[in-house]
mmCIF file with all atom_site columns, C-alpha atoms in Angstrom:
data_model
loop_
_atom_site.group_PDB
_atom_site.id
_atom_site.type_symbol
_atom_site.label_atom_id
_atom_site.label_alt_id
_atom_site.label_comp_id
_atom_site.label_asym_id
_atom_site.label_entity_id
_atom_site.label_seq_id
_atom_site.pdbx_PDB_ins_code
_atom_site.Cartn_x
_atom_site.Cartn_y
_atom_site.Cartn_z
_atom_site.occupancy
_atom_site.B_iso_or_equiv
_atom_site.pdbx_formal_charge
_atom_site.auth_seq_id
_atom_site.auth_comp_id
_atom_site.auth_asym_id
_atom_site.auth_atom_id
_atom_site.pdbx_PDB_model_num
ATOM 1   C CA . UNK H 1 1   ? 121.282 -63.101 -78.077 1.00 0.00 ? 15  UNK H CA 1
ATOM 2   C CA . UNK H 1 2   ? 118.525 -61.180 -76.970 1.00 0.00 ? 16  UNK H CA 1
ATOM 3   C CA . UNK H 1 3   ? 117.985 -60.490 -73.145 1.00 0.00 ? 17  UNK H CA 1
ATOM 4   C CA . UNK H 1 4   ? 115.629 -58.858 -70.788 1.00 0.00 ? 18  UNK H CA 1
ATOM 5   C CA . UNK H 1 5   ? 116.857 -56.942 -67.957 1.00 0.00 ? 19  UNK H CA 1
ATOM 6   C CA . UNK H 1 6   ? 115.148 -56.712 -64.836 1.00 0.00 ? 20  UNK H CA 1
ATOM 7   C CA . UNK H 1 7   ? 116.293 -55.641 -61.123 1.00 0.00 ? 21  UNK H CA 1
ATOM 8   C CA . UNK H 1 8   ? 114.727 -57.521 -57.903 1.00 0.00 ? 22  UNK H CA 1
ATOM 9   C CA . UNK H 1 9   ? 115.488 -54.767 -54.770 1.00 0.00 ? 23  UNK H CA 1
ATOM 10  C CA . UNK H 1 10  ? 113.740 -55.638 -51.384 1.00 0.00 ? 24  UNK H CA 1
ATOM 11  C CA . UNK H 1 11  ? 113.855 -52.126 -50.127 1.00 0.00 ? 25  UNK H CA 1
ATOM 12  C CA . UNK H 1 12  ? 111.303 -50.006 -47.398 1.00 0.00 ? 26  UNK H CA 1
ATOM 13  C CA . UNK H 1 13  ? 112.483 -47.064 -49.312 1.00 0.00 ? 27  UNK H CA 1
ATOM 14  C CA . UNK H 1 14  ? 111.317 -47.879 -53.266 1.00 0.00 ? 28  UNK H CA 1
ATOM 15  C CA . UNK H 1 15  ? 111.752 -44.213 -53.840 1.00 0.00 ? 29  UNK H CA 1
ATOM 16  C CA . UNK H 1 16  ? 115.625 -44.022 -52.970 1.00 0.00 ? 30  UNK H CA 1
ATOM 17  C CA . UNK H 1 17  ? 116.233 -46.813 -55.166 1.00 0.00 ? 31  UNK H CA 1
ATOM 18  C CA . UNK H 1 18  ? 114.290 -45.222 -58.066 1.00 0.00 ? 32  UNK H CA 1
ATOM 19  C CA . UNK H 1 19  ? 116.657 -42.332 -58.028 1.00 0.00 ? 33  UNK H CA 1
ATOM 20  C CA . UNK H 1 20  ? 119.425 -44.260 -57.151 1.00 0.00 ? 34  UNK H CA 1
ATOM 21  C CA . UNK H 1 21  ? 118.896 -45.560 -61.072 1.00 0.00 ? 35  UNK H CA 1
ATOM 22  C CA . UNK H 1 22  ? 118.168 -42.626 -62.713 1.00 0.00 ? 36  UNK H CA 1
ATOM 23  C CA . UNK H 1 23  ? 121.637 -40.966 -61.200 1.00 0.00 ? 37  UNK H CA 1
ATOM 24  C CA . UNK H 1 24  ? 123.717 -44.704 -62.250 1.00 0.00 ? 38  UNK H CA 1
ATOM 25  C CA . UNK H 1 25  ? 125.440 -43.779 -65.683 1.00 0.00 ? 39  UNK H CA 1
ATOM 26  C CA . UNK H 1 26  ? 125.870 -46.880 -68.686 1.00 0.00 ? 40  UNK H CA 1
ATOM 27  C CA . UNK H 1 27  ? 126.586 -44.930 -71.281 1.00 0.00 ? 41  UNK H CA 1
ATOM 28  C CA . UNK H 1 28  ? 126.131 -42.052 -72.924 1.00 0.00 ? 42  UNK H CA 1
ATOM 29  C CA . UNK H 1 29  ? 122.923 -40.431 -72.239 1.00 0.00 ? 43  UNK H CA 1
ATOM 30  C CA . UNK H 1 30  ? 121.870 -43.900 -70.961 1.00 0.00 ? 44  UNK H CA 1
ATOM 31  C CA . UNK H 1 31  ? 121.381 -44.686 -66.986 1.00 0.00 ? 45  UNK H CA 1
ATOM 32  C CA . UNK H 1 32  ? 120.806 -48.390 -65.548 1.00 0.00 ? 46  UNK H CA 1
ATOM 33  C CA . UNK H 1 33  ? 116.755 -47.345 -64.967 1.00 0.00 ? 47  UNK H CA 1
ATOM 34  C CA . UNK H 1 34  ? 116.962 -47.020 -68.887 1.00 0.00 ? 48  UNK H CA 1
ATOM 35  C CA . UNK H 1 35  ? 117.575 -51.033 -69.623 1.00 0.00 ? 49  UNK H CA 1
ATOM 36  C CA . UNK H 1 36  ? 115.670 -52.170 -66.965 1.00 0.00 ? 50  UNK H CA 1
ATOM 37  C CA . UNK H 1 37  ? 112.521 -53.761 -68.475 1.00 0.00 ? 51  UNK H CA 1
ATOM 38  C CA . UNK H 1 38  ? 110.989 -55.144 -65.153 1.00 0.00 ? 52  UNK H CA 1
ATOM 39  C CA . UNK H 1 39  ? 111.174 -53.698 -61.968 1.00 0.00 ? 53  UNK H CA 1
ATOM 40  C CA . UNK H 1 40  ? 110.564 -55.679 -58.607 1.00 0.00 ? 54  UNK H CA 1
ATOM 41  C CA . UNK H 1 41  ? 111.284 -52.633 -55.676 1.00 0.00 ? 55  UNK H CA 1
ATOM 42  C CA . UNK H 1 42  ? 109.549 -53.107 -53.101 1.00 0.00 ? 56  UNK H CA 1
ATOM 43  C CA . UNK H 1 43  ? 109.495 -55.562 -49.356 1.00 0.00 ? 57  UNK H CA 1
ATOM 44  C CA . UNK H 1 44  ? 109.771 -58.940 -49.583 1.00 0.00 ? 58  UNK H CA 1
ATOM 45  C CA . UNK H 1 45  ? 112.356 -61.952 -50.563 1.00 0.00 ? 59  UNK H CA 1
ATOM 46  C CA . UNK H 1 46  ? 114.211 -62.350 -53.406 1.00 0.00 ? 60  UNK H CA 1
ATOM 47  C CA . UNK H 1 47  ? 112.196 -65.221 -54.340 1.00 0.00 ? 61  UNK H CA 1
ATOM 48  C CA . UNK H 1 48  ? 108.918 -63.530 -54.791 1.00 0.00 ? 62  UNK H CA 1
ATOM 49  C CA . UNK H 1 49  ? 110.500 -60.676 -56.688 1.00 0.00 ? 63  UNK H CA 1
ATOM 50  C CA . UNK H 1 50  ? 112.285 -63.567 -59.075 1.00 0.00 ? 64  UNK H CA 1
ATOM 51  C CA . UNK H 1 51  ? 108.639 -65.308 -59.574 1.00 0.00 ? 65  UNK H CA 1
ATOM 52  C CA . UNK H 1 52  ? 107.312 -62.372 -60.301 1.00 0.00 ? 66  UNK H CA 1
ATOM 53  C CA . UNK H 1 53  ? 109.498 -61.510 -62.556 1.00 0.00 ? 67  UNK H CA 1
ATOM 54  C CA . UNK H 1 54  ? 108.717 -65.150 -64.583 1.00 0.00 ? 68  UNK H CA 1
ATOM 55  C CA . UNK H 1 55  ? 105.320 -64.379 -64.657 1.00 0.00 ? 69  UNK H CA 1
ATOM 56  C CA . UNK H 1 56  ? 105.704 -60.409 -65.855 1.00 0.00 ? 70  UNK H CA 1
ATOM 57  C CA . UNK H 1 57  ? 108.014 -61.867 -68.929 1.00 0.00 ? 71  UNK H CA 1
ATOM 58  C CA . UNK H 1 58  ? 107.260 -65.408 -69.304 1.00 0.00 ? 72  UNK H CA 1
ATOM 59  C CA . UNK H 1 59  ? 110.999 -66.587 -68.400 1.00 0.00 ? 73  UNK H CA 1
ATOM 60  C CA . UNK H 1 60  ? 111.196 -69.633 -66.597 1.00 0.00 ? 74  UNK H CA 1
ATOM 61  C CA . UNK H 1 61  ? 113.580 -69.374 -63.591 1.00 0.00 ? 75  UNK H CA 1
ATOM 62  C CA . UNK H 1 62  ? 116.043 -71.348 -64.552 1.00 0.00 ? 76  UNK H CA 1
ATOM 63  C CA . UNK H 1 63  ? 116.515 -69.512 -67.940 1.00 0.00 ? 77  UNK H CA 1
ATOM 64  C CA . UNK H 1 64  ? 117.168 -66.674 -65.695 1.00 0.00 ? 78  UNK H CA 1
ATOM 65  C CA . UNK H 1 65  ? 120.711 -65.200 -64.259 1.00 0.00 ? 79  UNK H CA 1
ATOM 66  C CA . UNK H 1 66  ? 120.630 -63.359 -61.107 1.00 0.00 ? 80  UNK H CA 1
ATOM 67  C CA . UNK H 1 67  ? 123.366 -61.168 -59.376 1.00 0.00 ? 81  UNK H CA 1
ATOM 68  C CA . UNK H 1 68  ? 123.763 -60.185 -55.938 1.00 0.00 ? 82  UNK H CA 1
ATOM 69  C CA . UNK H 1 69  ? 126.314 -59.227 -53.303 1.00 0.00 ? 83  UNK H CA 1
ATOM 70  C CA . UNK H 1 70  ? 124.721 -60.829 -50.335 1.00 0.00 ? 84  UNK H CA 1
ATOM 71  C CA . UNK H 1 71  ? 125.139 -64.680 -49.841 1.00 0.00 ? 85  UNK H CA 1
ATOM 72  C CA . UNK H 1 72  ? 121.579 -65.174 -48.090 1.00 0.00 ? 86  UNK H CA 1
ATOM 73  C CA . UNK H 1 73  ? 119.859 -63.832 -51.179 1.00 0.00 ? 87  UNK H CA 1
ATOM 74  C CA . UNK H 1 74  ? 121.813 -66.236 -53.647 1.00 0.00 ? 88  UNK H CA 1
ATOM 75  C CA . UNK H 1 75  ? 120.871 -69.137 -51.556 1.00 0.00 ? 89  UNK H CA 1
ATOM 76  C CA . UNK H 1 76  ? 117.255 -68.480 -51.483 1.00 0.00 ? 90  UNK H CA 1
ATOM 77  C CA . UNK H 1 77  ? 117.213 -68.045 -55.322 1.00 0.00 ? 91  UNK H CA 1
ATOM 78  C CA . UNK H 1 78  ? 119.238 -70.745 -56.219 1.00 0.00 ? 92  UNK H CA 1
ATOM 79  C CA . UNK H 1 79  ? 116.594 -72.710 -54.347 1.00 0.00 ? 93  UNK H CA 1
ATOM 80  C CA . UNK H 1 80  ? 113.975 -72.138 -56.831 1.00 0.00 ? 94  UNK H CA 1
ATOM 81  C CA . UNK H 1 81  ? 116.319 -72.995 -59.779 1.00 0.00 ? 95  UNK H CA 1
ATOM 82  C CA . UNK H 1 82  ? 117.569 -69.969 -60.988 1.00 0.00 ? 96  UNK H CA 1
ATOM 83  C CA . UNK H 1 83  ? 121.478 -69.720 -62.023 1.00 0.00 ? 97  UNK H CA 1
ATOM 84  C CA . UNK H 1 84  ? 123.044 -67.050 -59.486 1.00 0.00 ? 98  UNK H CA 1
ATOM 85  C CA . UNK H 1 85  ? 126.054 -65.388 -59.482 1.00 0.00 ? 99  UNK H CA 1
ATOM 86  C CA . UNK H 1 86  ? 127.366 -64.125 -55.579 1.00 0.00 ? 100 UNK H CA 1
ATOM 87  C CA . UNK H 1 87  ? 129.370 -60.634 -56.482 1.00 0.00 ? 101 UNK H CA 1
ATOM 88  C CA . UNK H 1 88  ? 129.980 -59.339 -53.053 1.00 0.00 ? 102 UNK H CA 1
ATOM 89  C CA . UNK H 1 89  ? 132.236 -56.578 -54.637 1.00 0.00 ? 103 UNK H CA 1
ATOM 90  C CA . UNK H 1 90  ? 129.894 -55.880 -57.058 1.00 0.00 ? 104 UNK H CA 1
ATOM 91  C CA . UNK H 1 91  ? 128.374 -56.827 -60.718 1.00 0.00 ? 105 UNK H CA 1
ATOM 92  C CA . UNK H 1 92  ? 132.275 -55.772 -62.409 1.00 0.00 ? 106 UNK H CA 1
ATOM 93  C CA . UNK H 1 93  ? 133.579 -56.765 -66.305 1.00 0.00 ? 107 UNK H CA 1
ATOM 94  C CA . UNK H 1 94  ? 135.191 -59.859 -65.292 1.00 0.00 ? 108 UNK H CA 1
ATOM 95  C CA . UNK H 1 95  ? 132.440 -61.097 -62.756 1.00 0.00 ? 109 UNK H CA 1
ATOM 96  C CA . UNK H 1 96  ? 129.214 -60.386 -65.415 1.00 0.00 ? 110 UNK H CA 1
ATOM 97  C CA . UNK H 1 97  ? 131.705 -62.490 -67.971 1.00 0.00 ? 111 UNK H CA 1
ATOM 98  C CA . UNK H 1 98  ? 132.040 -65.257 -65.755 1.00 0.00 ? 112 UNK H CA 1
ATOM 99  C CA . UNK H 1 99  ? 128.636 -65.820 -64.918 1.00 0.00 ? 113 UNK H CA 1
ATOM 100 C CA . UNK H 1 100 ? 127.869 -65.544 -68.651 1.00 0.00 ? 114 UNK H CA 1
ATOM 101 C CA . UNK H 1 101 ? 130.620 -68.470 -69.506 1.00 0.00 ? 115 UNK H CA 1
ATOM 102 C CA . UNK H 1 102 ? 129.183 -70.647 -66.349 1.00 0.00 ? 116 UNK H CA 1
ATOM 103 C CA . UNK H 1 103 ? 125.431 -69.603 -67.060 1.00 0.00 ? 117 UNK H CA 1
ATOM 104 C CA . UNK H 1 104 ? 123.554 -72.049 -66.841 1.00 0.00 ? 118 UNK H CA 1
ATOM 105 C CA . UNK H 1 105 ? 124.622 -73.841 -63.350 1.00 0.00 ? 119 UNK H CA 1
ATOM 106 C CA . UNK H 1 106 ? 123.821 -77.166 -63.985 1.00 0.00 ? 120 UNK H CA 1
ATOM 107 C CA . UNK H 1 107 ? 124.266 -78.570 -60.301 1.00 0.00 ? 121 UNK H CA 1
ATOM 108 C CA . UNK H 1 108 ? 122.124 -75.892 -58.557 1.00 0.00 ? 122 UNK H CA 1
ATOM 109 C CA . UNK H 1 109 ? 125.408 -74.322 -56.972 1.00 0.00 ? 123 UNK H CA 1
ATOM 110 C CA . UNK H 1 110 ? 126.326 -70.518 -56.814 1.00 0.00 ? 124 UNK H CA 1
ATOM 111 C CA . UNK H 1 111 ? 128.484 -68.810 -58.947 1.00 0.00 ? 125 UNK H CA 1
ATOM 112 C CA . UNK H 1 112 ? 131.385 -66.839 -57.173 1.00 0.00 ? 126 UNK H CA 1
ATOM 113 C CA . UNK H 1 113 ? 131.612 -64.122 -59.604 1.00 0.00 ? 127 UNK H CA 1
ATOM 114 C CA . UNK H 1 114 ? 134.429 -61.862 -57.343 1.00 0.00 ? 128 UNK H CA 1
ATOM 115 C CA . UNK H 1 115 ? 135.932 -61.813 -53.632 1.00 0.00 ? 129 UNK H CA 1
#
């Protein structure tokens, strides 16, 4: 299946993150900024970055699956209806598989992806 890969950062320092992509490896000759196809760095809540995101590529929220490592942040998106994933150790193998198996959450609740 097709997907469309986008990263939501509420950050004061947009810049740092930038690099911070450019320098994160996936492959040969291939680093994270190269897959992303929308990019929401910059202030703010998760929730407006994830709305934004809807509108940029016409994916309703709760076709979407979003990752993050801090709890607050999964709560507030799995408010609007979005399927979320909490990986406080990070987005590993078996955590991205699991949230893929579970995806979509069909009683609003968060997926614990690792510990």
């Amino acid at each position: 299946a097709d997907a469309v890969v986008c990263i939501a950062s509420c950050t004061d320092e947009p810049s740092w993150a930038q690099e911070c992509m450019r320098l994160f490896d996936i492959g040969p000759e291939l680093v994270i900024k190269d897959a992303m196809m929308v990019e929401e760095i910059h202030g703010g809540n998760k929730q407006t970055h994830l709305r934004n995101i809807a509108k940029r590529t016409g994916i309703a929220l709760e076709d979407m699956l979003f990752f993050d490592n801090e709890r607050g942040n999964c709560v507030d998106v799995a408010e609007i209806g979005v399927t979320v994933a909490y990986v406080p150790r990070g987005v590993t193998q078996p955590a991205w598989e699991k949230a893929l198996r579970l995806f979509p959450s069909t009683d609003g609740g968060i997926i614990q992806g690792n510990k």
